[in-house]
PDB file of C-alpha atoms in Angstrom:
ATOM      1  CA  MET A 615      52.958 -57.510  27.689  1.00 71.00           C
ATOM      2  CA  ALA A 616      50.990 -58.276  30.512  1.00 92.00           C
ATOM      3  CA  LEU A 617      49.201 -54.342  29.407  1.00 97.00           C
ATOM      4  CA  HIS A 618      46.289 -55.241  31.538  1.00 96.00           C
ATOM      5  CA  ALA A 619      48.393 -54.686  34.768  1.00 97.00           C
ATOM      6  CA  VAL A 620      49.428 -51.380  33.813  1.00 98.00           C
ATOM      7  CA  ALA A 621      46.007 -49.913  34.359  1.00 98.00           C
ATOM      8  CA  GLN A 622      45.091 -51.920  37.372  1.00 98.00           C
ATOM      9  CA  LYS A 623      48.487 -50.163  39.043  1.00 98.00           C
ATOM     10  CA  TYR A 624      46.970 -46.983  37.463  1.00 98.00           C
ATOM     11  CA  ARG A 625      44.105 -47.186  39.222  1.00 98.00           C
ATOM     12  CA  GLN A 626      45.907 -48.535  42.414  1.00 98.00           C
ATOM     13  CA  GLN A 627      47.562 -45.714  42.550  1.00 98.00           C
ATOM     14  CA  SER A 628      46.026 -43.105  41.413  1.00 98.00           C
ATOM     15  CA  PRO A 629      48.744 -40.868  40.323  1.00 98.00           C
ATOM     16  CA  LEU A 630      49.084 -37.403  40.763  1.00 98.00           C
ATOM     17  CA  VAL A 631      48.789 -35.659  36.582  1.00 98.00           C
ATOM     18  CA  PHE A 632      49.751 -31.538  36.791  1.00 98.00           C
ATOM     19  CA  CYS A 633      47.962 -31.148  33.185  1.00 98.00           C
ATOM     20  CA  LEU A 634      49.841 -27.436  31.442  1.00 98.00           C
ATOM     21  CA  THR A 635      46.931 -28.055  29.333  1.00 97.00           C
ATOM     22  CA  ASN A 636      45.197 -25.430  26.522  1.00 95.00           C
ATOM     23  CA  THR A 637      42.134 -23.746  27.916  1.00 95.00           C
ATOM     24  CA  VAL A 638      39.536 -25.574  25.430  1.00 95.00           C
ATOM     25  CA  VAL A 639      39.897 -28.736  26.978  1.00 96.00           C
ATOM     26  CA  SER A 640      41.122 -28.384  30.537  1.00 97.00           C
ATOM     27  CA  ASN A 641      37.597 -29.407  31.623  1.00 97.00           C
ATOM     28  CA  PHE A 642      37.151 -32.412  29.851  1.00 97.00           C
ATOM     29  CA  THR A 643      40.923 -33.068  30.424  1.00 98.00           C
ATOM     30  CA  ALA A 644      40.263 -33.370  34.344  1.00 98.00           C
ATOM     31  CA  ASN A 645      37.149 -35.308  33.799  1.00 98.00           C
ATOM     32  CA  VAL A 646      38.871 -37.994  31.336  1.00 98.00           C
ATOM     33  CA  LEU A 647      41.985 -38.580  34.303  1.00 98.00           C
ATOM     34  CA  LEU A 648      39.121 -39.004  37.355  1.00 98.00           C
ATOM     35  CA  ALA A 649      36.940 -40.912  35.326  1.00 98.00           C
ATOM     36  CA  SER A 650      39.984 -43.024  34.583  1.00 98.00           C
ATOM     37  CA  GLY A 651      41.083 -43.029  37.943  1.00 98.00           C
ATOM     38  CA  ALA A 652      43.787 -40.583  37.938  1.00 98.00           C
ATOM     39  CA  SER A 653      44.275 -37.367  39.692  1.00 98.00           C
ATOM     40  CA  PRO A 654      44.272 -34.069  38.336  1.00 98.00           C
ATOM     41  CA  ALA A 655      45.598 -30.681  38.566  1.00 97.00           C
ATOM     42  CA  MET A 656      45.066 -27.841  36.304  1.00 96.00           C
ATOM     43  CA  THR A 657      47.210 -25.345  36.915  1.00 91.00           C
ATOM     44  CA  ASP A 658      49.654 -23.161  34.587  1.00 93.00           C
ATOM     45  CA  LEU A 659      51.284 -19.637  36.829  1.00 95.00           C
ATOM     46  CA  PRO A 660      55.157 -19.153  37.189  1.00 97.00           C
ATOM     47  CA  GLY A 661      55.932 -19.456  40.140  1.00 97.00           C
ATOM     48  CA  GLU A 662      53.866 -22.303  41.298  1.00 96.00           C
ATOM     49  CA  ALA A 663      54.410 -24.685  37.995  1.00 97.00           C
ATOM     50  CA  GLY A 664      57.875 -25.321  39.407  1.00 97.00           C
ATOM     51  CA  PRO A 665      57.391 -27.178  42.571  1.00 96.00           C
ATOM     52  CA  PHE A 666      54.250 -28.735  41.238  1.00 96.00           C
ATOM     53  CA  ALA A 667      55.976 -30.851  38.491  1.00 97.00           C
ATOM     54  CA  LYS A 668      58.393 -31.343  41.603  1.00 96.00           C
ATOM     55  CA  ALA A 669      55.842 -32.760  43.228  1.00 95.00           C
ATOM     56  CA  ALA A 670      53.369 -34.146  40.754  1.00 98.00           C
ATOM     57  CA  SER A 671      53.227 -38.011  39.865  1.00 98.00           C
ATOM     58  CA  ALA A 672      54.158 -37.236  36.114  1.00 98.00           C
ATOM     59  CA  VAL A 673      53.449 -33.550  34.156  1.00 98.00           C
ATOM     60  CA  LEU A 674      51.418 -33.000  30.951  1.00 98.00           C
ATOM     61  CA  VAL A 675      52.349 -29.868  28.513  1.00 98.00           C
ATOM     62  CA  ASN A 676      49.801 -29.460  25.773  1.00 98.00           C
ATOM     63  CA  LEU A 677      50.042 -26.605  23.824  1.00 96.00           C
ATOM     64  CA  GLY A 678      47.125 -25.984  22.713  1.00 94.00           C
ATOM     65  CA  THR A 679      46.421 -22.309  23.302  1.00 95.00           C
ATOM     66  CA  PRO A 680      49.943 -21.499  25.049  1.00 94.00           C
ATOM     67  CA  SER A 681      49.809 -18.094  26.332  1.00 95.00           C
ATOM     68  CA  THR A 682      53.358 -16.149  26.674  1.00 96.00           C
ATOM     69  CA  GLU A 683      52.889 -16.610  30.792  1.00 97.00           C
ATOM     70  CA  GLN A 684      51.676 -20.339  30.669  1.00 97.00           C
ATOM     71  CA  LEU A 685      54.631 -20.876  27.615  1.00 97.00           C
ATOM     72  CA  THR A 686      56.981 -19.209  30.843  1.00 98.00           C
ATOM     73  CA  ALA A 687      55.305 -21.658  33.552  1.00 98.00           C
ATOM     74  CA  MET A 688      55.536 -24.652  30.576  1.00 98.00           C
ATOM     75  CA  GLU A 689      59.453 -24.581  30.836  1.00 97.00           C
ATOM     76  CA  GLU A 690      59.411 -23.510  34.236  1.00 98.00           C
ATOM     77  CA  ALA A 691      57.720 -26.935  34.788  1.00 98.00           C
ATOM     78  CA  VAL A 692      59.788 -29.332  32.077  1.00 98.00           C
ATOM     79  CA  GLN A 693      62.841 -28.165  33.585  1.00 97.00           C
ATOM     80  CA  SER A 694      62.149 -28.557  37.155  1.00 97.00           C
ATOM     81  CA  ALA A 695      60.784 -31.748  35.875  1.00 97.00           C
ATOM     82  CA  SER A 696      63.392 -33.239  34.214  1.00 96.00           C
ATOM     83  CA  ALA A 697      66.215 -32.012  37.897  1.00 96.00           C
ATOM     84  CA  ALA A 698      63.836 -33.914  39.652  1.00 96.00           C
ATOM     85  CA  GLY A 699      63.362 -37.266  37.181  1.00 96.00           C
ATOM     86  CA  THR A 700      58.815 -36.887  37.670  1.00 98.00           C
ATOM     87  CA  PRO A 701      58.482 -38.313  33.703  1.00 98.00           C
ATOM     88  CA  TRP A 702      57.255 -35.608  31.145  1.00 98.00           C
ATOM     89  CA  VAL A 703      54.369 -35.363  28.347  1.00 98.00           C
ATOM     90  CA  LEU A 704      54.685 -33.159  25.297  1.00 98.00           C
ATOM     91  CA  ASP A 705      51.714 -32.706  23.419  1.00 97.00           C
ATOM     92  CA  PRO A 706      53.274 -30.327  20.305  1.00 96.00           C
ATOM     93  CA  VAL A 707      49.792 -29.035  18.921  1.00 94.00           C
ATOM     94  CA  ALA A 708      49.662 -27.619  15.788  1.00 90.00           C
ATOM     95  CA  VAL A 709      53.167 -27.315  15.320  1.00 92.00           C
ATOM     96  CA  GLY A 710      54.472 -26.806  12.193  1.00 88.00           C
ATOM     97  CA  ALA A 711      51.771 -24.305  11.672  1.00 84.00           C
ATOM     98  CA  LEU A 712      51.879 -21.717  14.264  1.00 89.00           C
ATOM     99  CA  PRO A 713      55.454 -20.707  14.256  1.00 92.00           C
ATOM    100  CA  VAL A 714      55.581 -19.415  18.252  1.00 95.00           C
ATOM    101  CA  ARG A 715      54.306 -22.542  20.106  1.00 94.00           C
ATOM    102  CA  THR A 716      56.900 -24.411  16.853  1.00 94.00           C
ATOM    103  CA  GLU A 717      59.911 -23.066  17.680  1.00 96.00           C
ATOM    104  CA  PHE A 718      58.867 -23.415  21.591  1.00 97.00           C
ATOM    105  CA  ALA A 719      58.720 -27.365  21.722  1.00 97.00           C
ATOM    106  CA  ARG A 720      61.693 -27.362  19.440  1.00 96.00           C
ATOM    107  CA  ARG A 721      63.471 -25.939  22.411  1.00 96.00           C
ATOM    108  CA  ILE A 722      61.802 -27.667  24.876  1.00 97.00           C
ATOM    109  CA  VAL A 723      62.064 -30.990  23.744  1.00 97.00           C
ATOM    110  CA  ARG A 724      66.277 -30.767  24.500  1.00 95.00           C
ATOM    111  CA  GLN A 725      64.392 -30.860  28.355  1.00 95.00           C
ATOM    112  CA  ARG A 726      63.867 -35.422  27.241  1.00 94.00           C
ATOM    113  CA  PRO A 727      60.681 -35.632  27.867  1.00 98.00           C
ATOM    114  CA  THR A 728      59.453 -39.356  28.708  1.00 98.00           C
ATOM    115  CA  LEU A 729      56.834 -39.040  25.897  1.00 98.00           C
ATOM    116  CA  ILE A 730      56.334 -36.761  22.844  1.00 98.00           C
ATOM    117  CA  ARG A 731      52.444 -37.309  21.683  1.00 97.00           C
ATOM    118  CA  GLY A 732      50.928 -35.887  19.019  1.00 95.00           C
ATOM    119  CA  ASN A 733      49.455 -36.766  15.564  1.00 93.00           C
ATOM    120  CA  ALA A 734      51.131 -38.019  12.537  1.00 93.00           C
ATOM    121  CA  SER A 735      51.448 -33.870  10.664  1.00 92.00           C
ATOM    122  CA  GLU A 736      52.653 -32.726  13.975  1.00 94.00           C
ATOM    123  CA  ILE A 737      55.086 -35.377  14.671  1.00 95.00           C
ATOM    124  CA  LEU A 738      56.420 -34.676  11.799  1.00 95.00           C
ATOM    125  CA  ALA A 739      56.973 -30.902  11.181  1.00 93.00           C
ATOM    126  CA  LEU A 740      58.489 -32.012  15.714  1.00 95.00           C
ATOM    127  CA  ALA A 741      61.450 -33.334  13.468  1.00 94.00           C
ATOM    128  CA  GLY A 742      62.071 -30.653  10.677  1.00 90.00           C
ATOM    129  CA  ARG A 743      60.442 -32.638   8.160  1.00 84.00           C
ATOM    130  CA  GLN A 744      58.070 -31.342   5.939  1.00 72.00           C
ATOM    131  CA  SER A 745      54.338 -32.385   7.025  1.00 64.00           C
ATOM    132  CA  ALA A 746      50.577 -30.576   6.076  1.00 57.00           C
ATOM    133  CA  SER A 747      48.169 -30.024   8.595  1.00 57.00           C
ATOM    134  CA  ARG A 748      44.563 -28.029   8.606  1.00 55.00           C
ATOM    135  CA  GLY A 749      44.992 -26.486  12.075  1.00 53.00           C
ATOM    136  CA  VAL A 750      45.668 -28.470  14.500  1.00 51.00           C
ATOM    137  CA  ASP A 751      43.554 -31.695  11.990  1.00 55.00           C
ATOM    138  CA  ALA A 752      46.684 -33.969   9.973  1.00 53.00           C
ATOM    139  CA  LEU A 753      46.679 -34.384   6.826  1.00 70.00           C
ATOM    140  CA  ASP A 754      49.754 -36.671   7.178  1.00 77.00           C
ATOM    141  CA  GLU A 755      48.891 -39.972   7.742  1.00 89.00           C
ATOM    142  CA  VAL A 756      50.324 -42.257  10.570  1.00 93.00           C
ATOM    143  CA  SER A 757      52.197 -44.512   8.448  1.00 92.00           C
ATOM    144  CA  ALA A 758      53.927 -40.675   6.185  1.00 93.00           C
ATOM    145  CA  ALA A 759      55.768 -39.967   9.637  1.00 94.00           C
ATOM    146  CA  LEU A 760      57.114 -43.335  11.758  1.00 96.00           C
ATOM    147  CA  ALA A 761      60.457 -43.010  10.556  1.00 95.00           C
ATOM    148  CA  ALA A 762      60.571 -39.449  11.747  1.00 96.00           C
ATOM    149  CA  GLY A 763      58.793 -40.974  15.274  1.00 97.00           C
ATOM    150  CA  ARG A 764      61.643 -43.384  15.607  1.00 97.00           C
ATOM    151  CA  GLU A 765      64.583 -40.286  14.653  1.00 96.00           C
ATOM    152  CA  LEU A 766      62.588 -38.142  17.972  1.00 97.00           C
ATOM    153  CA  ALA A 767      62.488 -41.640  19.740  1.00 97.00           C
ATOM    154  CA  THR A 768      66.540 -42.265  19.372  1.00 97.00           C
ATOM    155  CA  GLU A 769      68.022 -38.193  19.775  1.00 97.00           C
ATOM    156  CA  HIS A 770      65.980 -37.647  23.004  1.00 97.00           C
ATOM    157  CA  ASP A 771      65.929 -41.097  24.898  1.00 97.00           C
ATOM    158  CA  CYS A 772      62.214 -41.005  24.993  1.00 98.00           C
ATOM    159  CA  VAL A 773      58.533 -42.743  23.715  1.00 98.00           C
ATOM    160  CA  VAL A 774      56.596 -41.144  20.756  1.00 98.00           C
ATOM    161  CA  ALA A 775      52.895 -41.922  20.337  1.00 98.00           C
ATOM    162  CA  ILE A 776      51.919 -41.511  16.946  1.00 96.00           C
ATOM    163  CA  SER A 777      47.647 -40.959  16.986  1.00 93.00           C
ATOM    164  CA  GLY A 778      45.331 -42.009  14.391  1.00 90.00           C
ATOM    165  CA  GLN A 779      44.105 -44.334  12.188  1.00 88.00           C
ATOM    166  CA  ALA A 780      46.219 -46.891  14.390  1.00 93.00           C
ATOM    167  CA  ASP A 781      47.565 -45.661  16.815  1.00 96.00           C
ATOM    168  CA  ALA A 782      51.655 -46.161  16.249  1.00 97.00           C
ATOM    169  CA  ILE A 783      53.717 -46.068  19.568  1.00 98.00           C
ATOM    170  CA  ILE A 784      57.950 -46.190  19.144  1.00 98.00           C
ATOM    171  CA  ASP A 785      60.618 -45.997  21.130  1.00 97.00           C
ATOM    172  CA  ALA A 786      64.372 -46.228  19.698  1.00 95.00           C
ATOM    173  CA  ALA A 787      63.825 -50.285  19.099  1.00 95.00           C
ATOM    174  CA  ARG A 788      60.015 -50.792  18.858  1.00 96.00           C
ATOM    175  CA  THR A 789      57.157 -50.211  16.618  1.00 97.00           C
ATOM    176  CA  VAL A 790      54.068 -51.000  17.745  1.00 97.00           C
ATOM    177  CA  LEU A 791      50.563 -50.694  15.682  1.00 97.00           C
ATOM    178  CA  VAL A 792      47.188 -50.114  18.607  1.00 97.00           C
ATOM    179  CA  HIS A 793      43.801 -51.257  16.976  1.00 96.00           C
ATOM    180  CA  THR A 794      40.658 -49.728  18.723  1.00 94.00           C
ATOM    181  CA  ASN A 795      37.796 -48.177  16.484  1.00 91.00           C
ATOM    182  CA  GLY A 796      38.189 -44.657  18.244  1.00 88.00           C
ATOM    183  CA  ILE A 797      36.259 -42.114  15.043  1.00 90.00           C
ATOM    184  CA  GLY A 798      33.923 -40.990  17.831  1.00 91.00           C
ATOM    185  CA  LEU A 799      37.067 -39.361  19.717  1.00 93.00           C
ATOM    186  CA  THR A 800      37.497 -37.100  16.639  1.00 90.00           C
ATOM    187  CA  ARG A 801      33.821 -35.438  16.800  1.00 90.00           C
ATOM    188  CA  MET A 802      34.479 -33.564  20.008  1.00 91.00           C
ATOM    189  CA  THR A 803      37.142 -31.820  21.134  1.00 92.00           C
ATOM    190  CA  GLY A 804      39.693 -32.723  23.916  1.00 93.00           C
ATOM    191  CA  GLY A 805      40.148 -36.190  22.414  1.00 94.00           C
ATOM    192  CA  GLY A 806      43.508 -36.569  22.064  1.00 94.00           C
ATOM    193  CA  CYS A 807      44.755 -33.424  24.430  1.00 95.00           C
ATOM    194  CA  ALA A 808      43.118 -35.847  27.224  1.00 98.00           C
ATOM    195  CA  LEU A 809      44.099 -38.777  25.924  1.00 98.00           C
ATOM    196  CA  GLY A 810      48.259 -36.974  26.711  1.00 98.00           C
ATOM    197  CA  ALA A 811      47.244 -36.418  30.281  1.00 98.00           C
ATOM    198  CA  VAL A 812      46.417 -40.510  31.249  1.00 98.00           C
ATOM    199  CA  CYS A 813      49.477 -41.100  28.556  1.00 98.00           C
ATOM    200  CA  ALA A 814      50.753 -39.020  31.249  1.00 98.00           C
ATOM    201  CA  GLY A 815      49.384 -40.607  34.483  1.00 98.00           C
ATOM    202  CA  MET A 816      50.553 -45.103  33.553  1.00 98.00           C
ATOM    203  CA  VAL A 817      53.789 -43.262  32.410  1.00 98.00           C
ATOM    204  CA  ALA A 818      54.326 -42.203  36.100  1.00 98.00           C
ATOM    205  CA  VAL A 819      53.167 -45.879  37.674  1.00 98.00           C
ATOM    206  CA  HIS A 820      55.236 -47.955  34.731  1.00 98.00           C
ATOM    207  CA  ASP A 821      58.845 -48.521  34.838  1.00 96.00           C
ATOM    208  CA  ASP A 822      59.317 -49.664  30.785  1.00 98.00           C
ATOM    209  CA  PRO A 823      57.224 -45.991  29.164  1.00 98.00           C
ATOM    210  CA  PHE A 824      56.283 -47.664  26.064  1.00 98.00           C
ATOM    211  CA  GLU A 825      54.578 -50.364  27.296  1.00 98.00           C
ATOM    212  CA  ALA A 826      53.171 -47.922  29.588  1.00 98.00           C
ATOM    213  CA  THR A 827      52.166 -46.113  26.917  1.00 98.00           C
ATOM    214  CA  ILE A 828      50.675 -48.953  24.869  1.00 98.00           C
ATOM    215  CA  ALA A 829      48.187 -49.647  27.860  1.00 98.00           C
ATOM    216  CA  ALA A 830      46.782 -45.612  27.930  1.00 98.00           C
ATOM    217  CA  HIS A 831      46.424 -45.879  23.956  1.00 98.00           C
ATOM    218  CA  GLY A 832      44.674 -49.243  24.996  1.00 98.00           C
ATOM    219  CA  PHE A 833      42.366 -48.479  27.605  1.00 98.00           C
ATOM    220  CA  TYR A 834      41.809 -45.662  26.110  1.00 98.00           C
ATOM    221  CA  GLY A 835      40.528 -46.689  22.910  1.00 97.00           C
ATOM    222  CA  LEU A 836      38.101 -49.771  23.982  1.00 97.00           C
ATOM    223  CA  ALA A 837      36.065 -46.685  26.115  1.00 97.00           C
ATOM    224  CA  ALA A 838      35.949 -44.853  22.921  1.00 97.00           C
ATOM    225  CA  GLU A 839      34.690 -48.099  21.266  1.00 96.00           C
ATOM    226  CA  LYS A 840      32.204 -48.988  23.860  1.00 97.00           C
ATOM    227  CA  ALA A 841      31.014 -44.943  23.729  1.00 96.00           C
ATOM    228  CA  LEU A 842      30.646 -44.704  20.296  1.00 95.00           C
ATOM    229  CA  ALA A 843      28.026 -48.486  20.227  1.00 95.00           C
ATOM    230  CA  GLY A 844      26.107 -46.587  23.322  1.00 92.00           C
ATOM    231  CA  SER A 845      25.904 -42.891  21.925  1.00 95.00           C
ATOM    232  CA  SER A 846      23.901 -41.055  19.557  1.00 94.00           C
ATOM    233  CA  GLY A 847      26.026 -38.292  18.863  1.00 94.00           C
ATOM    234  CA  PRO A 848      28.977 -36.074  20.176  1.00 94.00           C
ATOM    235  CA  GLY A 849      27.134 -35.653  23.013  1.00 94.00           C
ATOM    236  CA  SER A 850      26.438 -38.744  24.605  1.00 97.00           C
ATOM    237  CA  PHE A 851      29.189 -39.665  23.144  1.00 96.00           C
ATOM    238  CA  ALA A 852      31.142 -37.129  25.285  1.00 96.00           C
ATOM    239  CA  VAL A 853      29.057 -37.910  28.235  1.00 97.00           C
ATOM    240  CA  ALA A 854      29.188 -42.338  27.346  1.00 97.00           C
ATOM    241  CA  PHE A 855      33.825 -42.205  27.340  1.00 98.00           C
ATOM    242  CA  LEU A 856      34.070 -40.662  30.550  1.00 98.00           C
ATOM    243  CA  ASP A 857      30.920 -43.670  31.661  1.00 98.00           C
ATOM    244  CA  ALA A 858      33.035 -45.951  29.901  1.00 98.00           C
ATOM    245  CA  LEU A 859      36.622 -45.039  31.224  1.00 98.00           C
ATOM    246  CA  SER A 860      35.104 -45.059  34.901  1.00 98.00           C
ATOM    247  CA  ALA A 861      33.369 -48.634  33.855  1.00 98.00           C
ATOM    248  CA  ALA A 862      37.006 -49.696  32.163  1.00 97.00           C
ATOM    249  CA  ASP A 863      38.200 -53.191  33.553  1.00 97.00           C
ATOM    250  CA  PRO A 864      41.638 -53.232  33.185  1.00 97.00           C
ATOM    251  CA  GLY A 865      41.294 -56.678  32.713  1.00 97.00           C
ATOM    252  CA  GLU A 866      40.157 -56.154  28.865  1.00 96.00           C
ATOM    253  CA  LEU A 867      43.877 -55.924  27.749  1.00 97.00           C
ATOM    254  CA  LYS A 868      43.942 -58.955  27.394  1.00 95.00           C
ATOM    255  CA  THR A 869      41.898 -59.087  24.126  1.00 93.00           C
ATOM    256  CA  LEU A 870      43.766 -55.438  22.701  1.00 95.00           C
ATOM    257  CA  LYS A 871      44.366 -55.832  18.844  1.00 93.00           C
ATOM    258  CA  TYR A 872      48.059 -54.335  18.343  1.00 94.00           C
ATOM    259  CA  GLU A 873      50.449 -55.697  16.038  1.00 94.00           C
ATOM    260  CA  GLU A 874      54.689 -54.990  16.071  1.00 92.00           C
ATOM    261  CA  LEU A 875      56.419 -54.225  13.115  1.00 89.00           C
ATOM    262  CA  ASN A 876      59.806 -54.174  11.853  1.00 80.00           C
ATOM    263  CA  HIS A 877      62.452 -51.397  13.021  1.00 68.00           C
ATOM    264  CA  ALA A 878      63.959 -51.536   9.660  1.00 58.00           C
TER     265      ALA A 878
END
């Protein structure tokens, strides 16, 4: 897979990523998109979400802090994106742990997202399986959610990404584990949420969403490794991470460690 070519196109094309995301991470997500080479748009106003989703390169729907108005805007954006052929990403934050967002996620996923990106517990819950979580934190291992991820990928004709010690990227026929040390991302708010936005941008510039998602996770994870090595704690890590994304060379993806799993 020419993963570096995906990251190069992302930098060259600077896709406009329309983010309907949670209030805790909105600023950080926008900065991650800018640092990595994309263009962020952050709004969740009903009446504007639909037209914006049609015009954007890609859409991110992140369920971290949903309000009634935001849910209306998200549904509007998803319907518009699906009708226009705009790729969109669903990040089902805390699905399974909380009832309103769980029902909402199970409804909008029928609009066929290009990518579903979450932790193992969220993916299990979205697939209707038993899961364990503590708020937004997964208590399930990635390996426990692989079958659920394959079910979702097959049923909704999409890619599923499961974040963990090794990130699993799944579609109806393939499963790959991406190996990077992203421990620093777990010690600050927004690491996973912003990854969903980068995934949306890379999916927008490449015709194979599976490869684009691997490239996004690799690009992001390698930057996190550099930031961890050059920081002394979560505060300096966040700054170092933005700097590492900005300075990242797409060619470094040629060294990314990943493994293909038997899709039995």
